[in-house]
Coordinates of C-alpha atoms in Angstrom, one line a residue:
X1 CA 11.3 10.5 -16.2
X2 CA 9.7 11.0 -19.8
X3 CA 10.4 8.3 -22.3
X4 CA 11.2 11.2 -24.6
X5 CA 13.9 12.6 -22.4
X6 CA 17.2 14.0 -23.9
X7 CA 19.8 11.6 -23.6
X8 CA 22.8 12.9 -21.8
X9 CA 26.0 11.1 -22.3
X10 CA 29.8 11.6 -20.2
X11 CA 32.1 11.2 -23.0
X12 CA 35.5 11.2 -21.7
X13 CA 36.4 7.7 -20.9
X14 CA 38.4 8.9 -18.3
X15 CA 35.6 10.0 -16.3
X16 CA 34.3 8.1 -13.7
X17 CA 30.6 8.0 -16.2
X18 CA 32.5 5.2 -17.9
X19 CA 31.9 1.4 -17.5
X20 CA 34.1 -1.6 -19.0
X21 CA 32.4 -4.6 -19.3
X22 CA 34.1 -8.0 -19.7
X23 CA 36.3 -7.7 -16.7
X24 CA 34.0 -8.4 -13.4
X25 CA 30.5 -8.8 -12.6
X26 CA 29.2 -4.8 -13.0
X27 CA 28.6 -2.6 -9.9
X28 CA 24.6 -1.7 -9.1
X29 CA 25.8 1.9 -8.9
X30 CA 27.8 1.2 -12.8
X31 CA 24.3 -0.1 -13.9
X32 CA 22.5 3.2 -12.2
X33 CA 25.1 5.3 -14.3
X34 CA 24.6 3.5 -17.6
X35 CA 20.1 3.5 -17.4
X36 CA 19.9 7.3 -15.6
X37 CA 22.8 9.2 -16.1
X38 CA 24.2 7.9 -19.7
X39 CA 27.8 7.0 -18.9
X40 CA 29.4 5.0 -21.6
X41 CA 30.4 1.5 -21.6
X42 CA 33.1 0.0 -23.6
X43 CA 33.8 -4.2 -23.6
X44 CA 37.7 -5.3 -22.3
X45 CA 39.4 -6.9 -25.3
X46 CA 39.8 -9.9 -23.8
X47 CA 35.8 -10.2 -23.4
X48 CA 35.3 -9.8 -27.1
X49 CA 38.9 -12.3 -27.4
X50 CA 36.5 -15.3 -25.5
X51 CA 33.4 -14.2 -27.2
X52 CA 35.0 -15.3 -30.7
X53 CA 36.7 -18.2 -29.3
X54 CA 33.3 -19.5 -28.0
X55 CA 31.5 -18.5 -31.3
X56 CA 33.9 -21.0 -33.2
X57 CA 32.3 -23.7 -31.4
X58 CA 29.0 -22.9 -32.7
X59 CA 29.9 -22.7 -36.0
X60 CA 31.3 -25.9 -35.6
X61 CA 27.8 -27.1 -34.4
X62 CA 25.7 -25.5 -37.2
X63 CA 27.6 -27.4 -39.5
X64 CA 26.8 -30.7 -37.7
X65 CA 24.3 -32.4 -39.3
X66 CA 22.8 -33.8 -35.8
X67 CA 20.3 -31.1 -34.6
X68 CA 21.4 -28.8 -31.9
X69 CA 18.7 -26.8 -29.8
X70 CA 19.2 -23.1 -30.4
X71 CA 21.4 -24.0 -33.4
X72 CA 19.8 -25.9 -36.1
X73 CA 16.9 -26.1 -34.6
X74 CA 12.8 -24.6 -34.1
X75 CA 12.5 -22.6 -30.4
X76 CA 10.6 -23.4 -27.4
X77 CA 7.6 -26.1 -28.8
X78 CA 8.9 -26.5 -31.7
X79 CA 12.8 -27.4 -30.5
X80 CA 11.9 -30.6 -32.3
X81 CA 12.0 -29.4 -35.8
X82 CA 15.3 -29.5 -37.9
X83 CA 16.3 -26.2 -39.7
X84 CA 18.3 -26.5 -43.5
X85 CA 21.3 -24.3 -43.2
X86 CA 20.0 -22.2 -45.8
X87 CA 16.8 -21.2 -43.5
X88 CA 18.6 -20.3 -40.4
X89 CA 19.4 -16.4 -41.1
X90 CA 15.6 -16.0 -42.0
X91 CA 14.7 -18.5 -38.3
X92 CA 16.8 -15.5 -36.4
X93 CA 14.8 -13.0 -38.2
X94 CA 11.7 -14.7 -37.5
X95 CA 12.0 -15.3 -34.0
X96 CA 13.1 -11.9 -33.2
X97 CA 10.3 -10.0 -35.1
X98 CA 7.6 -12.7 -33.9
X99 CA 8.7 -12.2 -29.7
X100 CA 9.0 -8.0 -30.7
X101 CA 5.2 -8.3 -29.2
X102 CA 4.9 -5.8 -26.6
X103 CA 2.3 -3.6 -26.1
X104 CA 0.8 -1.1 -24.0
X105 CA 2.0 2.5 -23.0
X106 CA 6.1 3.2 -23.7
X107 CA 8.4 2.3 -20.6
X108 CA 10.9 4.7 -19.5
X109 CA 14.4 5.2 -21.1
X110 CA 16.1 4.5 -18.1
X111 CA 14.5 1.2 -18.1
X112 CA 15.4 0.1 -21.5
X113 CA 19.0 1.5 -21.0
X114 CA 19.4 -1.0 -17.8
X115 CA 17.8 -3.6 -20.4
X116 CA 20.2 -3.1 -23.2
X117 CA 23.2 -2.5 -20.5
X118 CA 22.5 -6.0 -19.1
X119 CA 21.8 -7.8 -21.8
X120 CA 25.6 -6.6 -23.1
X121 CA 27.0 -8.0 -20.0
X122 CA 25.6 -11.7 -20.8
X123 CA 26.8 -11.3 -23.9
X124 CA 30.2 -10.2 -23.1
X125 CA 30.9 -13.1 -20.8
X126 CA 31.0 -15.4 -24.2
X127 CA 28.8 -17.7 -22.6
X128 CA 26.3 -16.8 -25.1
X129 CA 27.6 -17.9 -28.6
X130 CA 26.8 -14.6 -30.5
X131 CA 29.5 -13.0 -32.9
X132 CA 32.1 -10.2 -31.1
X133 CA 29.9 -7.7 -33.3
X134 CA 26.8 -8.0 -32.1
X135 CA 28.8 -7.0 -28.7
X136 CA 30.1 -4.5 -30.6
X137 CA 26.7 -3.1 -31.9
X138 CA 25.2 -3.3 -28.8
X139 CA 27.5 -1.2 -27.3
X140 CA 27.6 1.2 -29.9
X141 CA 23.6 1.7 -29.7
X142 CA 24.1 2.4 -25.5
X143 CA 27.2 5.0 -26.5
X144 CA 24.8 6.6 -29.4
X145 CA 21.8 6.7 -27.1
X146 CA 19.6 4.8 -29.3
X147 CA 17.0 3.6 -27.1
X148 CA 14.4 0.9 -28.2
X149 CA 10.9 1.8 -28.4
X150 CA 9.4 -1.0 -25.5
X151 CA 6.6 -1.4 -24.5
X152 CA 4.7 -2.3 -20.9
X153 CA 3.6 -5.8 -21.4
X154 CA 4.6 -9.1 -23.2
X155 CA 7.2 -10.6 -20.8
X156 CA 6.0 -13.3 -18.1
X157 CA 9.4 -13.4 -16.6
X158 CA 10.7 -16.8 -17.8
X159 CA 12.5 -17.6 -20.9
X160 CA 13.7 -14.6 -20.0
X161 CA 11.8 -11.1 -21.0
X162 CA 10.9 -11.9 -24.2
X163 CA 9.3 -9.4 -25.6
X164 CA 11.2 -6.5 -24.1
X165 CA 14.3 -8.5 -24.8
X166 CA 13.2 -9.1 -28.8
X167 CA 12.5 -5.0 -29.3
X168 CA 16.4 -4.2 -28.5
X169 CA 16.8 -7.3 -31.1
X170 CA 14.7 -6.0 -33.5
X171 CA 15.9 -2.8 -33.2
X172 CA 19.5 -3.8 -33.8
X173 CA 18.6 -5.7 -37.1
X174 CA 17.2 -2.0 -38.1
X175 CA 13.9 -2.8 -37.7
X176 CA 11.1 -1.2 -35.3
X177 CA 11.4 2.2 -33.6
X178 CA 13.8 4.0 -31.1
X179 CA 14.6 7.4 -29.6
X180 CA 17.5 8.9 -30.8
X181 CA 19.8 11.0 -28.7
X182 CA 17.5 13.7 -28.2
X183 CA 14.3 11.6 -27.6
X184 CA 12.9 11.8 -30.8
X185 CA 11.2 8.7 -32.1
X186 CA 12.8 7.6 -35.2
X187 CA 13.0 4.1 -37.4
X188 CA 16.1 2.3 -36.4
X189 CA 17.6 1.7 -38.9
X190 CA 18.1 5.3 -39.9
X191 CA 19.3 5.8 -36.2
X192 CA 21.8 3.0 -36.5
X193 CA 22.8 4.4 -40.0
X194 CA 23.1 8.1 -38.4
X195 CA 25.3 7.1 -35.6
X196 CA 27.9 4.7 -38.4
X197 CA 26.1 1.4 -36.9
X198 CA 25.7 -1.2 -39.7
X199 CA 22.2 -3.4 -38.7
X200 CA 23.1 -6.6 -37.8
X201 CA 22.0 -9.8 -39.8
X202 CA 21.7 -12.5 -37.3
X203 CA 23.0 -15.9 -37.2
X204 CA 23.0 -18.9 -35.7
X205 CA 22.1 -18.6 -32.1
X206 CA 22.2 -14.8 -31.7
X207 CA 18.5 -14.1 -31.3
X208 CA 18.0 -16.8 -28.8
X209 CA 20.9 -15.0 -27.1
X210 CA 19.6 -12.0 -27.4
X211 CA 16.0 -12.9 -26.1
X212 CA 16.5 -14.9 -22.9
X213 CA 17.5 -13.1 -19.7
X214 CA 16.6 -12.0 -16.6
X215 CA 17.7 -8.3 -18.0
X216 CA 14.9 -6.0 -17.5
X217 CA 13.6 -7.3 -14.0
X218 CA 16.7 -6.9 -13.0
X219 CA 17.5 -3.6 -14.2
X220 CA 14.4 -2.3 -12.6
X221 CA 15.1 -4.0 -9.6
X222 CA 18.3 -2.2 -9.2
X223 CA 16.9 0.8 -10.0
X224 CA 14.4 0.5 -7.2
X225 CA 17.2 -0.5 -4.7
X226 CA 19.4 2.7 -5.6
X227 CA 16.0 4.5 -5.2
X228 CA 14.6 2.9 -1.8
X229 CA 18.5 3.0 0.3
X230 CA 17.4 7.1 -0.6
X231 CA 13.9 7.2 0.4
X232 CA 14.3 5.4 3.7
X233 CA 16.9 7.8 4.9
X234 CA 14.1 10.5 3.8
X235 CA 11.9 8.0 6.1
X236 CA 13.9 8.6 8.9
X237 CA 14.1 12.3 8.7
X238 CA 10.4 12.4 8.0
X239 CA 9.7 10.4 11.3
X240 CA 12.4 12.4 13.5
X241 CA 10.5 15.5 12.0
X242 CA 6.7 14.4 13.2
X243 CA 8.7 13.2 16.5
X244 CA 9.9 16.3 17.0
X245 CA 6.9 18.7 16.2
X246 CA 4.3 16.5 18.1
X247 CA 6.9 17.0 21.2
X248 CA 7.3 13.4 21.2
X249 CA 10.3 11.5 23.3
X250 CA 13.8 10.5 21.6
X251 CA 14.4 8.3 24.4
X252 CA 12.7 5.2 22.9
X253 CA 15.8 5.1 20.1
X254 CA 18.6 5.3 22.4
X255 CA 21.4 2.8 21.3
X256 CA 21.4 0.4 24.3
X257 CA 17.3 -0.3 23.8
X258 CA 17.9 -0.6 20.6
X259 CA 20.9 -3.4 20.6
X260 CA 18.1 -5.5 22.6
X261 CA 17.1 -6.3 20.0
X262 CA 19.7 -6.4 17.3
X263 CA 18.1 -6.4 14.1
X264 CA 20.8 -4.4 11.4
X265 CA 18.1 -2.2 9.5
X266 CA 16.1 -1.1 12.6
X267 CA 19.4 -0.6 14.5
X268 CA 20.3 1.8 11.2
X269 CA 17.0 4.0 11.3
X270 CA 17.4 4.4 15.1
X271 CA 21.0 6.1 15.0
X272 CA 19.5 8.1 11.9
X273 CA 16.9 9.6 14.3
X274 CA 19.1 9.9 17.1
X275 CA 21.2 12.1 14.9
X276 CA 18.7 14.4 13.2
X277 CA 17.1 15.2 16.6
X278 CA 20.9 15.6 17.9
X279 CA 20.8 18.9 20.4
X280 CA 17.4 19.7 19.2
X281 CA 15.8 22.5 21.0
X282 CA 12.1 21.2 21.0
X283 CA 12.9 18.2 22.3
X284 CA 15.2 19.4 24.9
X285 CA 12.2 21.5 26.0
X286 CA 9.9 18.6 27.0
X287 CA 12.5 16.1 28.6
X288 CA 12.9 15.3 31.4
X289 CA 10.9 14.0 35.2
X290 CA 8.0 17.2 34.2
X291 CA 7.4 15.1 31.2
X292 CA 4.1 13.4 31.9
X293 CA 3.9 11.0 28.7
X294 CA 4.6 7.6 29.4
X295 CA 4.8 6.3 26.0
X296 CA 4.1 7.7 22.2
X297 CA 2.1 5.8 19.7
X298 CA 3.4 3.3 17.5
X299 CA 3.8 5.6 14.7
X300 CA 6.0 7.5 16.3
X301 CA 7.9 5.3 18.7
X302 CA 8.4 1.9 16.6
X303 CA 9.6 4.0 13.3
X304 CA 13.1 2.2 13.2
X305 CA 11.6 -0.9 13.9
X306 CA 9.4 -0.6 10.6
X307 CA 11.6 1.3 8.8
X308 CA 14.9 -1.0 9.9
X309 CA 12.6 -3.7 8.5
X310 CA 12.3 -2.2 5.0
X311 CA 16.3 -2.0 5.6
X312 CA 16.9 -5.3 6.0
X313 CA 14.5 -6.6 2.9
X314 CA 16.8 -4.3 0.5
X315 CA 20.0 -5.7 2.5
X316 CA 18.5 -9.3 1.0
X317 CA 17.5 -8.1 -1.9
X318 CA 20.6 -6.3 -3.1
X319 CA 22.5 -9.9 -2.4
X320 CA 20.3 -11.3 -4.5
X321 CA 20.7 -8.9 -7.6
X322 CA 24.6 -8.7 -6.9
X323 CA 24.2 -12.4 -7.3
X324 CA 22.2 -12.0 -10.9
X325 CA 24.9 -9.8 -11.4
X326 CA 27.4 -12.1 -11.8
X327 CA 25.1 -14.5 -14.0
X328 CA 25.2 -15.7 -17.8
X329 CA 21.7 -16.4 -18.1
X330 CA 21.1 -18.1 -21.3
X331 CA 19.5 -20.8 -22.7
X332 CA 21.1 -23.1 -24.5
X333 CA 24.5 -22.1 -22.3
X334 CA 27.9 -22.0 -23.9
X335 CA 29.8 -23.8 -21.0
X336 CA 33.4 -22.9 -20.0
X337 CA 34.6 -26.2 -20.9
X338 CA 32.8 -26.0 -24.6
X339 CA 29.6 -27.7 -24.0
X340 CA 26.5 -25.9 -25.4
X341 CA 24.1 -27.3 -22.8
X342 CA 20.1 -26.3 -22.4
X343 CA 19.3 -24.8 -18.6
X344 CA 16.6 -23.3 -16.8
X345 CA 18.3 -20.3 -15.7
X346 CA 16.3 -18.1 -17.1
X347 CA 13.5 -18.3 -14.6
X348 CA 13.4 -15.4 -12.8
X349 CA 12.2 -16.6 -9.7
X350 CA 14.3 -15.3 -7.5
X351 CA 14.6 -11.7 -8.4
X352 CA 11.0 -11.3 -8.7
X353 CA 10.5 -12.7 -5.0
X354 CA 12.4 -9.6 -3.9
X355 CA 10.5 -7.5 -6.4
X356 CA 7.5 -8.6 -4.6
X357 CA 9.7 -7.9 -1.1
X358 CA 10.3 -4.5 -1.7
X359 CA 6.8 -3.8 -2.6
X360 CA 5.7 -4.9 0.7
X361 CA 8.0 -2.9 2.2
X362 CA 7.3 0.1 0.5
X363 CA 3.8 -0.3 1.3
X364 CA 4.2 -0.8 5.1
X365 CA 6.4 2.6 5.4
X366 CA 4.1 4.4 3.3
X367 CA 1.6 3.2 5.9
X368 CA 3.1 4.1 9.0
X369 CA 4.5 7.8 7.3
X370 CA 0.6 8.4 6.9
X371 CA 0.0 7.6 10.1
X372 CA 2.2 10.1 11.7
X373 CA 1.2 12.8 8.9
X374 CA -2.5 12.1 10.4
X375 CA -2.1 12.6 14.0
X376 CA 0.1 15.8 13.2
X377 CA -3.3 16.9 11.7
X378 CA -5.7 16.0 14.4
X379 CA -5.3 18.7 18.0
X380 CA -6.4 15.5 20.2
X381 CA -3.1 14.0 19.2
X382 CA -0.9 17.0 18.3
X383 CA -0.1 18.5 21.5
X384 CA -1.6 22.3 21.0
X385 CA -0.9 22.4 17.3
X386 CA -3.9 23.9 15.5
X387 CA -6.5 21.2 13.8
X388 CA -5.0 20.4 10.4
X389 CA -2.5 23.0 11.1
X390 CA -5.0 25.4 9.1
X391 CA -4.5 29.4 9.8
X392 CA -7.7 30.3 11.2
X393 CA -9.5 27.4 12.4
X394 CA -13.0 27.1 10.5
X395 CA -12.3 29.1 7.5
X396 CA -9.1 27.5 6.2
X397 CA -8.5 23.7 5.8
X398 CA -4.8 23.9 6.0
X399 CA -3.5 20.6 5.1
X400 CA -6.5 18.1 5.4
X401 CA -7.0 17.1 2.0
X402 CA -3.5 16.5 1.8
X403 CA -3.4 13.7 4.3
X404 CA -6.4 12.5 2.3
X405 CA -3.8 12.4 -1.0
X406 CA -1.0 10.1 0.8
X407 CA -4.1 7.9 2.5
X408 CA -5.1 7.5 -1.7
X409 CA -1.4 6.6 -2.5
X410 CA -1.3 4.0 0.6
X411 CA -4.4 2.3 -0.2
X412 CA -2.9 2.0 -3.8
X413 CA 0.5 0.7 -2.2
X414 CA -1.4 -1.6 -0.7
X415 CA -2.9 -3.3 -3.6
X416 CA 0.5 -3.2 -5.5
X417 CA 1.9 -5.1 -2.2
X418 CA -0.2 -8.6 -3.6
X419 CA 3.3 -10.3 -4.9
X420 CA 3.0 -11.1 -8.9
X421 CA 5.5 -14.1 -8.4
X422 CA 3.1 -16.6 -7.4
X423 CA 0.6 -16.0 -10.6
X424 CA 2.4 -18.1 -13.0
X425 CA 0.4 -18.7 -16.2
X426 CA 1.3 -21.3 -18.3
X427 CA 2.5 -20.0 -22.0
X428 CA 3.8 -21.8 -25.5
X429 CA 1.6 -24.9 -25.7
X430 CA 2.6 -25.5 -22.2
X431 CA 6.3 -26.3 -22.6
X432 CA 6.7 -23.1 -20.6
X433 CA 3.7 -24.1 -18.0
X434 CA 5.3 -21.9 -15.1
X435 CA 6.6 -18.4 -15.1
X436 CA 7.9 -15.9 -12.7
X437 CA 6.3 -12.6 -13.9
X438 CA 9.3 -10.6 -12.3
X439 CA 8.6 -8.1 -14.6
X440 CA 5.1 -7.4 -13.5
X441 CA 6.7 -7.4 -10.1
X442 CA 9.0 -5.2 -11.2
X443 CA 6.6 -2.6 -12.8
X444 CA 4.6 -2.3 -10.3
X445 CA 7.7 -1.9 -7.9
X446 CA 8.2 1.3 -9.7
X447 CA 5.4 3.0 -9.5
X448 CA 5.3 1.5 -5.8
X449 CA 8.6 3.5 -5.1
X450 CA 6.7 6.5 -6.4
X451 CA 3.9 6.5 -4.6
X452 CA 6.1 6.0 -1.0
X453 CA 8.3 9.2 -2.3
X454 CA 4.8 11.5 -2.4
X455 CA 3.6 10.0 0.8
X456 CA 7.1 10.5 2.6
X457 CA 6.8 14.3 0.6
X458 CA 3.7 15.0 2.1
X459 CA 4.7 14.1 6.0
X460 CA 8.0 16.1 5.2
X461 CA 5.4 19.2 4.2
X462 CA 3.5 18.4 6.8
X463 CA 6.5 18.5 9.3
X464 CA 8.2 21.7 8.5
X465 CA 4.8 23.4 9.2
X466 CA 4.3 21.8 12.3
X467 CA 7.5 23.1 13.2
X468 CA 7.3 26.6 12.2
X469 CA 4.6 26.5 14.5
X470 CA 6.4 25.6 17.1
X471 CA 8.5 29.2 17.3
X472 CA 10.0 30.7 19.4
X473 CA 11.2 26.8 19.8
X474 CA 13.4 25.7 17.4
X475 CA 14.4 21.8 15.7
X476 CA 17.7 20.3 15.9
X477 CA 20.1 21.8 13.0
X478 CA 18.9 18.7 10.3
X479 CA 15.4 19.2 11.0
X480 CA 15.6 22.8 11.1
X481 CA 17.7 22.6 7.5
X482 CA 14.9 20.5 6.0
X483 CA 12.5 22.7 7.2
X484 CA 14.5 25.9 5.5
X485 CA 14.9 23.6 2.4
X486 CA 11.4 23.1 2.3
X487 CA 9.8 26.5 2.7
X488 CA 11.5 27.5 -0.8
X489 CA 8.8 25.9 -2.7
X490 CA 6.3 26.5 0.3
X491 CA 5.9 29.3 2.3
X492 CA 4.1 27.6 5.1
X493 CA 1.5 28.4 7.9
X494 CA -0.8 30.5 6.3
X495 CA -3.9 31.2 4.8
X496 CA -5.5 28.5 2.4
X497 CA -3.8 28.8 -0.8
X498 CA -3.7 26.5 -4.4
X499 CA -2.1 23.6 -2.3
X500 CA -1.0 20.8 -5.3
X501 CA 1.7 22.9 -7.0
X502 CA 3.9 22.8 -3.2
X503 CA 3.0 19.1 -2.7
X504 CA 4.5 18.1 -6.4
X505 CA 7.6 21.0 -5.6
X506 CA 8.4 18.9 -2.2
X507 CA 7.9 15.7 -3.7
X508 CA 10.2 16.0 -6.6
X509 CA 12.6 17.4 -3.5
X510 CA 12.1 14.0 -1.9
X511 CA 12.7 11.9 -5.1
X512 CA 15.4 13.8 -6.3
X513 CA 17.1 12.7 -3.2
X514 CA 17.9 16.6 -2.5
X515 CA 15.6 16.0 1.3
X516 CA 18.0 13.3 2.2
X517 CA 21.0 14.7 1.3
X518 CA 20.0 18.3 3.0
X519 CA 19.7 16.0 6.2
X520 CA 23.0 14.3 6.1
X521 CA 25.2 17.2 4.9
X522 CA 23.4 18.8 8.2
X523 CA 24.1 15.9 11.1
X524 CA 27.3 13.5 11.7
X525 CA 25.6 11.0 9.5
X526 CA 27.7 9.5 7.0

């Protein structure tokens, strides 16, 4: 998705576009809405009711002469260092434009819409100290679709993401850049203005509560889960299409075998290629006692246990985020009984373990989908399909190169796999000597996820050829429905033709979700 990207906004409340915050921990599909599709969010007035009771309290503290961290106090290394009342406004100033450090190449909207979406659920809890209108203008920047100008690095993932955090901060003060509604980059201040948004001026405690969170990991993390619960249904019907047009068995994924061993995920995947090969002709051609083959390759005949795998790590991993979900992650904390107490919670530790997770997994089904796409290419494996599937063997290449494309993206997957959690770097004169850098993790999830959706396209291309080759034989009706689907942005066997522009048209079919859902709107899957 381009950073510059029209914002598109549902604007009756009534619609189900429309999240309240305040109420319950959000939804990951509420979160999806808010970042991708630009439903609005209002706060319940009883959030904004406990955010100014608990912002009473810290007025109370600012006008205690005893220091308070967060309060009257320096940040981070400095938390020793008294600040006069009459410096404090310019200290929230300070801090936010001095942590607005990012650099590097623009991140996507979506991104920064799950990062300001977040952030406004902390706040909304009133665990946080800030005034009910910096709520209020928080929400009003989502609703205008003002989005942030942020950029790729400056957060380690502890103390929350700083830098990322400290743009939306900035931003809200009127200060920096954003994209306006229509993507055009603009200052913020004349956004804010343009949209009846007064900038805020900052007091005690705000920008330390707007800085330290867990938001953007987070938000990308549950991105990449609404994202990977797609692409490994398009897995599945990927695999039962390379089962299927190499005249491979179904038998190995029959239920009983398969509650042997009764791992969830794998168990999943197997009934999803029981059903797309459901009644298929092709297979029904080759089984039975005339079937010589004793066993397919692993590729072929252990998908659900690799794919059931990558199942079960987004099973663990969407516990995990429902869990950050329901967190106030701040630090100092505003307790429910009134204390303002100084925590670690903003580590991210845990969600950038399942960052890393997910990346593994994505690699390892990218791997084995590259695998099948290769032996659908080579005739000592394909059973009587033409070498590469090429038109006229020796002139045309048909679709070698191709498999040579989604062996680049594996190898790359590969790399991307080595987990960024366990490369802490110590930071701030070493009071913050260990970090998480989820959001490494988390960046390099994405373009993981991308890379696994162009592999998956290419087997998917590489499968409805193979089957078209297969006539007069025809695939079972899911199969066969991909296959029609697919041969509207390529027209198949054939000679050699410009072969990039149909890989890029079936991959945005595969990442658009539109491959998965052709294959469940055409089998019993539900």
């Amino acid at each position: 998705m381009s950073t510059a990207a029209p914002f598109t906004s549902q604007n009756d409340p009534s619609r189900p576009g429309h999240v309240t915050l305040g109420l319950r921990p959000l939804e990951p599909g509420e979160v999806v809405a808010v970042a991708r599709h630009g439903a609005r969010v209002d706060v319940a007035p009883t959030a904004i009711a406990e955010v100014g009771r608990t912002r009473e309290l810290i007025e109370r503290l600012a006008d205690d002469p005893n220091p308070h961290y967060g309060i009257s106090t320096g940040f981070g290394a400095l938390a020793t260092t008294f600040i006069a009342p009459e410096l404090r406004v310019q200290l929230q100033a300070s801090l936010v434009r001095s942590h607005a450090a990012g650099t590097g190449p623009e991140i996507e909207r979506e991104v920064v819409r799950a990062l300001q979406l977040l952030r406004l659920q902390t706040l909304a809890t009133g665990r946080t100290g800030v005034r009910p209108v910096v709520v209020e203008t928080y929400a009003a920047m989502l609703n205008a679709g003002i989005t942030p100008i942020v950029r790729e690095y400056g957060s380690l993932g502890c103390s929350g993401d700083l830098a990322p955090l400290s743009h939306l901060a900035l931003a809200a003060t009127g200060e920096g850049t954003v994209r306006d509604a229509s993507g055009t980059e603009v200052d913020a201040r004349d956004a804010l203005i343009a949209s009846g948004i007064t900038p805020l001026v900052l007091r005690e405690k705000e920008g330390l509560a707007l800085i330290n969170g867990t938001d953007g990991m987070l938000g990308m993390l549950l991105l990449a889960i609404h994202d990977l619960e797609m692409l490994l249904t398009t897995a599945d019907l990927a695999a039962a299409m390379s089962v299927e047009s190499q005249l491979a068995t179904d038998a190995v994924f029959a239920a009983d075998l398969q509650a042997l061993r009764p791992q969830l995920g794998q168990g999943d995947s197997a009934a999803n290629l029981r059903r797309f090969l459901a009644e298929s002709p092709i297979i029904a051609s080759h089984r039975g006692a005339e079937d010589g083959r004793v066993q397919d390759a692993y590729s072929l005949r252990c998908s659900p246990q690799v794919h059931g795998a990558a199942r079960d790590t987004v099973a663990h991993a969407t516990l995990i985020a429902s869990r950050e979900l329901a967190s106030a992650v701040d630090n100092p904390v505003v307790t429910v009984d009134g204390r303002v107490a100084s925590n670690g919670n903003f580590h991210g530790a845990p969600v950038a373990y399942v960052l890393d997770f997910l990346a593994i997994a994505a690699a390892d089904v990218a791997s084995i989908s590259e695998r099948r796409t290769d032996r659908a290419l080579d005739p000592a494996r394909n059973r009587g399909l033409p070498p590469f599937l090429a038109h006229e063997v020796g002139v045309d290449s048909g679709l070698m190169i191709a498999q040579y494309a989604a062996a680049g993206i594996v190898s790359e997957l590969k790399r991307l796999a080595v987990p960024a959690s366990v490369d802490s770097i110590p930071s701030s004169a070493m009071q913050e000597d260990h970090v998480s850098m989820g959001w490494s993790a988390a960046r390099k999830l994405r373009r993981a996820i991308d890379g696994l959706g162009r592999v998956l396209a290419i087997e998917v291309l590489t499968g409805a050829r193979a089957l078209e080759l297969r006539a007069p034989l025809e695939p079972g009706r899911a199969t066969g429905a991909v296959r029609d689907l697919v041969s509207t942005v390529s027209p198949g066997a054939g000679p050699d033709r410009f072969l990039s522009p149909e890989i890029e048209a079936v991959a945005e079919l595969v990442l658009s979700g539109e491959i998965a859902r052709t294959a469940l709107q055409n089998s019993d899957v539900r």
